[in-house]
Amino acid sequence: MDRNDMDQHGAGWRTEEVLATCRRVSSAQLTVWVERHWLRPRHEGTGFVFSAADMARLELICDLREDLALDDEAMPVVLSLLDTVYGLRRRLRVLAEAIGDLPPEARYLLQDELRKREEKEE
């Protein structure tokens, strides 16, 4: 079963599968990152089950450590900032969808109001 199959079926990845999939992290590192809440897998039985989001975050952490040489002190700051950016992107996507569902005349009024406010800021 590959990564997408596991996620689509809600099974996730157990710790052993995570370590086999991402060879850039050791068991000890993975444990520390979970303890520091850099990763938030769910508890199941005596172990952890990692979601697709956990796997993507794990790869991101590995990239930040290797490519940018981010240390353990900087990592929580960077992860928090990235979480904020991703959260804002999600909210903007929802807002854009809601605006898209408005009647055309309401969208035009909103566009005019936004344009006026942008001009004030310039």
PDB file of C-alpha atoms in Angstrom:
ATOM      1  CA  MET A   1       0.000   0.000   0.000  1.00  0.00           C
ATOM      2  CA  ASP A   2       1.467   3.356  -0.939  1.00  0.00           C
ATOM      3  CA  ARG A   3       1.192   6.685   0.843  1.00  0.00           C
ATOM      4  CA  ASN A   4      -1.968   7.827  -0.981  1.00  0.00           C
ATOM      5  CA  ASP A   5      -3.734   4.490  -0.493  1.00  0.00           C
ATOM      6  CA  MET A   6      -3.049   4.552   3.235  1.00  0.00           C
ATOM      7  CA  ASP A   7      -4.296   8.098   3.622  1.00  0.00           C
ATOM      8  CA  GLN A   8      -7.417   7.613   1.515  1.00  0.00           C
ATOM      9  CA  HIS A   9      -8.419   4.617   3.598  1.00  0.00           C
ATOM     10  CA  GLY A  10      -7.728   6.449   6.851  1.00  0.00           C
ATOM     11  CA  ALA A  11      -5.161   3.905   7.966  1.00  0.00           C
ATOM     12  CA  GLY A  12      -2.206   6.259   8.194  1.00  0.00           C
ATOM     13  CA  TRP A  13       1.350   5.183   8.836  1.00  0.00           C
ATOM     14  CA  ARG A  14       2.686   3.472  11.914  1.00  0.00           C
ATOM     15  CA  THR A  15       6.059   4.530  13.292  1.00  0.00           C
ATOM     16  CA  GLU A  16       7.893   1.664  11.574  1.00  0.00           C
ATOM     17  CA  GLU A  17       6.334   2.608   8.221  1.00  0.00           C
ATOM     18  CA  VAL A  18       7.250   6.265   8.718  1.00  0.00           C
ATOM     19  CA  LEU A  19      10.873   5.347   9.410  1.00  0.00           C
ATOM     20  CA  ALA A  20      10.958   3.061   6.367  1.00  0.00           C
ATOM     21  CA  THR A  21       9.396   5.760   4.162  1.00  0.00           C
ATOM     22  CA  CYS A  22      11.482   8.694   5.391  1.00  0.00           C
ATOM     23  CA  ARG A  23      15.017   7.466   5.923  1.00  0.00           C
ATOM     24  CA  ARG A  24      16.239  10.961   6.805  1.00  0.00           C
ATOM     25  CA  VAL A  25      14.894  10.681  10.341  1.00  0.00           C
ATOM     26  CA  SER A  26      15.880   8.265  13.086  1.00  0.00           C
ATOM     27  CA  SER A  27      13.548   6.657  15.585  1.00  0.00           C
ATOM     28  CA  ALA A  28      15.012   8.823  18.366  1.00  0.00           C
ATOM     29  CA  GLN A  29      14.542  12.022  16.341  1.00  0.00           C
ATOM     30  CA  LEU A  30      10.974  11.086  15.475  1.00  0.00           C
ATOM     31  CA  THR A  31      10.190  10.514  19.153  1.00  0.00           C
ATOM     32  CA  VAL A  32      11.687  13.871  20.133  1.00  0.00           C
ATOM     33  CA  TRP A  33       9.779  15.696  17.383  1.00  0.00           C
ATOM     34  CA  VAL A  34       6.516  14.148  18.580  1.00  0.00           C
ATOM     35  CA  GLU A  35       7.360  15.082  22.197  1.00  0.00           C
ATOM     36  CA  ARG A  36       8.044  18.666  21.077  1.00  0.00           C
ATOM     37  CA  HIS A  37       4.711  18.676  19.203  1.00  0.00           C
ATOM     38  CA  TRP A  38       6.404  19.376  15.869  1.00  0.00           C
ATOM     39  CA  LEU A  39       4.423  16.343  14.703  1.00  0.00           C
ATOM     40  CA  ARG A  40       1.041  15.402  16.158  1.00  0.00           C
ATOM     41  CA  PRO A  41       0.217  11.806  15.272  1.00  0.00           C
ATOM     42  CA  ARG A  42      -2.700  10.124  16.973  1.00  0.00           C
ATOM     43  CA  HIS A  43      -2.173   7.485  19.631  1.00  0.00           C
ATOM     44  CA  GLU A  44      -3.390   4.068  18.712  1.00  0.00           C
ATOM     45  CA  GLY A  45      -2.729   1.140  20.970  1.00  0.00           C
ATOM     46  CA  THR A  46       0.863   1.370  22.118  1.00  0.00           C
ATOM     47  CA  GLY A  47       2.113   3.442  19.199  1.00  0.00           C
ATOM     48  CA  PHE A  48       1.457   6.355  16.925  1.00  0.00           C
ATOM     49  CA  VAL A  49      -0.347   6.632  13.625  1.00  0.00           C
ATOM     50  CA  PHE A  50       0.788   9.426  11.321  1.00  0.00           C
ATOM     51  CA  SER A  51      -1.551  11.140   8.847  1.00  0.00           C
ATOM     52  CA  ALA A  52      -0.707  12.470   5.396  1.00  0.00           C
ATOM     53  CA  ALA A  53      -0.361  15.922   6.970  1.00  0.00           C
ATOM     54  CA  ASP A  54       2.091  14.496   9.516  1.00  0.00           C
ATOM     55  CA  MET A  55       4.092  12.911   6.709  1.00  0.00           C
ATOM     56  CA  ALA A  56       4.237  16.179   4.760  1.00  0.00           C
ATOM     57  CA  ARG A  57       5.300  18.036   7.902  1.00  0.00           C
ATOM     58  CA  LEU A  58       7.954  15.407   8.602  1.00  0.00           C
ATOM     59  CA  GLU A  59       9.405  15.923   5.122  1.00  0.00           C
ATOM     60  CA  LEU A  60       9.277  19.698   5.662  1.00  0.00           C
ATOM     61  CA  ILE A  61      11.138  19.404   8.970  1.00  0.00           C
ATOM     62  CA  CYS A  62      13.797  17.235   7.334  1.00  0.00           C
ATOM     63  CA  ASP A  63      14.141  19.749   4.488  1.00  0.00           C
ATOM     64  CA  LEU A  64      14.433  22.685   6.891  1.00  0.00           C
ATOM     65  CA  ARG A  65      17.082  20.910   8.943  1.00  0.00           C
ATOM     66  CA  GLU A  66      19.110  19.716   5.959  1.00  0.00           C
ATOM     67  CA  ASP A  67      18.670  22.441   3.337  1.00  0.00           C
ATOM     68  CA  LEU A  68      18.486  25.486   5.619  1.00  0.00           C
ATOM     69  CA  ALA A  69      20.466  24.079   8.559  1.00  0.00           C
ATOM     70  CA  LEU A  70      17.698  25.123  10.947  1.00  0.00           C
ATOM     71  CA  ASP A  71      18.528  24.227  14.530  1.00  0.00           C
ATOM     72  CA  ASP A  72      16.232  22.979  17.281  1.00  0.00           C
ATOM     73  CA  GLU A  73      15.751  26.472  18.732  1.00  0.00           C
ATOM     74  CA  ALA A  74      14.649  28.041  15.444  1.00  0.00           C
ATOM     75  CA  MET A  75      12.459  25.153  14.315  1.00  0.00           C
ATOM     76  CA  PRO A  76       9.395  25.878  16.521  1.00  0.00           C
ATOM     77  CA  VAL A  77       9.429  29.530  15.444  1.00  0.00           C
ATOM     78  CA  VAL A  78       9.576  28.625  11.764  1.00  0.00           C
ATOM     79  CA  LEU A  79       6.938  25.905  12.111  1.00  0.00           C
ATOM     80  CA  SER A  80       4.631  28.298  13.953  1.00  0.00           C
ATOM     81  CA  LEU A  81       5.033  30.925  11.224  1.00  0.00           C
ATOM     82  CA  LEU A  82       4.381  28.350   8.514  1.00  0.00           C
ATOM     83  CA  ASP A  83       1.296  27.104  10.391  1.00  0.00           C
ATOM     84  CA  THR A  84       0.028  30.690  10.484  1.00  0.00           C
ATOM     85  CA  VAL A  85       0.625  31.154   6.751  1.00  0.00           C
ATOM     86  CA  TYR A  86      -1.109  27.871   5.887  1.00  0.00           C
ATOM     87  CA  GLY A  87      -4.024  28.779   8.163  1.00  0.00           C
ATOM     88  CA  LEU A  88      -4.393  32.157   6.476  1.00  0.00           C
ATOM     89  CA  ARG A  89      -4.293  30.514   3.058  1.00  0.00           C
ATOM     90  CA  ARG A  90      -7.101  28.155   4.082  1.00  0.00           C
ATOM     91  CA  ARG A  91      -9.189  31.068   5.357  1.00  0.00           C
ATOM     92  CA  LEU A  92      -8.587  33.071   2.179  1.00  0.00           C
ATOM     93  CA  ARG A  93      -9.637  30.091   0.073  1.00  0.00           C
ATOM     94  CA  VAL A  94     -12.879  29.803   2.061  1.00  0.00           C
ATOM     95  CA  LEU A  95     -13.441  33.551   1.742  1.00  0.00           C
ATOM     96  CA  ALA A  96     -12.835  33.438  -2.016  1.00  0.00           C
ATOM     97  CA  GLU A  97     -15.327  30.574  -2.353  1.00  0.00           C
ATOM     98  CA  ALA A  98     -17.905  32.483  -0.307  1.00  0.00           C
ATOM     99  CA  ILE A  99     -17.410  35.604  -2.430  1.00  0.00           C
ATOM    100  CA  GLY A 100     -17.734  33.490  -5.564  1.00  0.00           C
ATOM    101  CA  ASP A 101     -21.134  32.305  -4.328  1.00  0.00           C
ATOM    102  CA  LEU A 102     -22.451  35.862  -3.905  1.00  0.00           C
ATOM    103  CA  PRO A 103     -24.750  37.369  -6.507  1.00  0.00           C
ATOM    104  CA  PRO A 104     -22.852  39.348  -9.184  1.00  0.00           C
ATOM    105  CA  GLU A 105     -24.039  42.740  -7.913  1.00  0.00           C
ATOM    106  CA  ALA A 106     -22.752  41.975  -4.406  1.00  0.00           C
ATOM    107  CA  ARG A 107     -19.376  40.891  -5.850  1.00  0.00           C
ATOM    108  CA  TYR A 108     -19.132  44.168  -7.789  1.00  0.00           C
ATOM    109  CA  LEU A 109     -19.901  46.188  -4.659  1.00  0.00           C
ATOM    110  CA  LEU A 110     -17.254  44.273  -2.757  1.00  0.00           C
ATOM    111  CA  GLN A 111     -14.693  44.816  -5.532  1.00  0.00           C
ATOM    112  CA  ASP A 112     -15.375  48.555  -5.490  1.00  0.00           C
ATOM    113  CA  GLU A 113     -15.030  48.692  -1.709  1.00  0.00           C
ATOM    114  CA  LEU A 114     -11.757  46.762  -1.787  1.00  0.00           C
ATOM    115  CA  ARG A 115     -10.392  49.026  -4.515  1.00  0.00           C
ATOM    116  CA  LYS A 116     -11.247  52.131  -2.455  1.00  0.00           C
ATOM    117  CA  ARG A 117      -9.516  50.728   0.621  1.00  0.00           C
ATOM    118  CA  GLU A 118      -6.407  49.763  -1.346  1.00  0.00           C
ATOM    119  CA  GLU A 119      -6.204  53.274  -2.798  1.00  0.00           C
ATOM    120  CA  LYS A 120      -6.353  54.719   0.741  1.00  0.00           C
ATOM    121  CA  GLU A 121      -3.376  52.582   1.784  1.00  0.00           C
ATOM    122  CA  GLU A 122      -1.205  53.731  -1.124  1.00  0.00           C
TER     123      GLU A 122
END
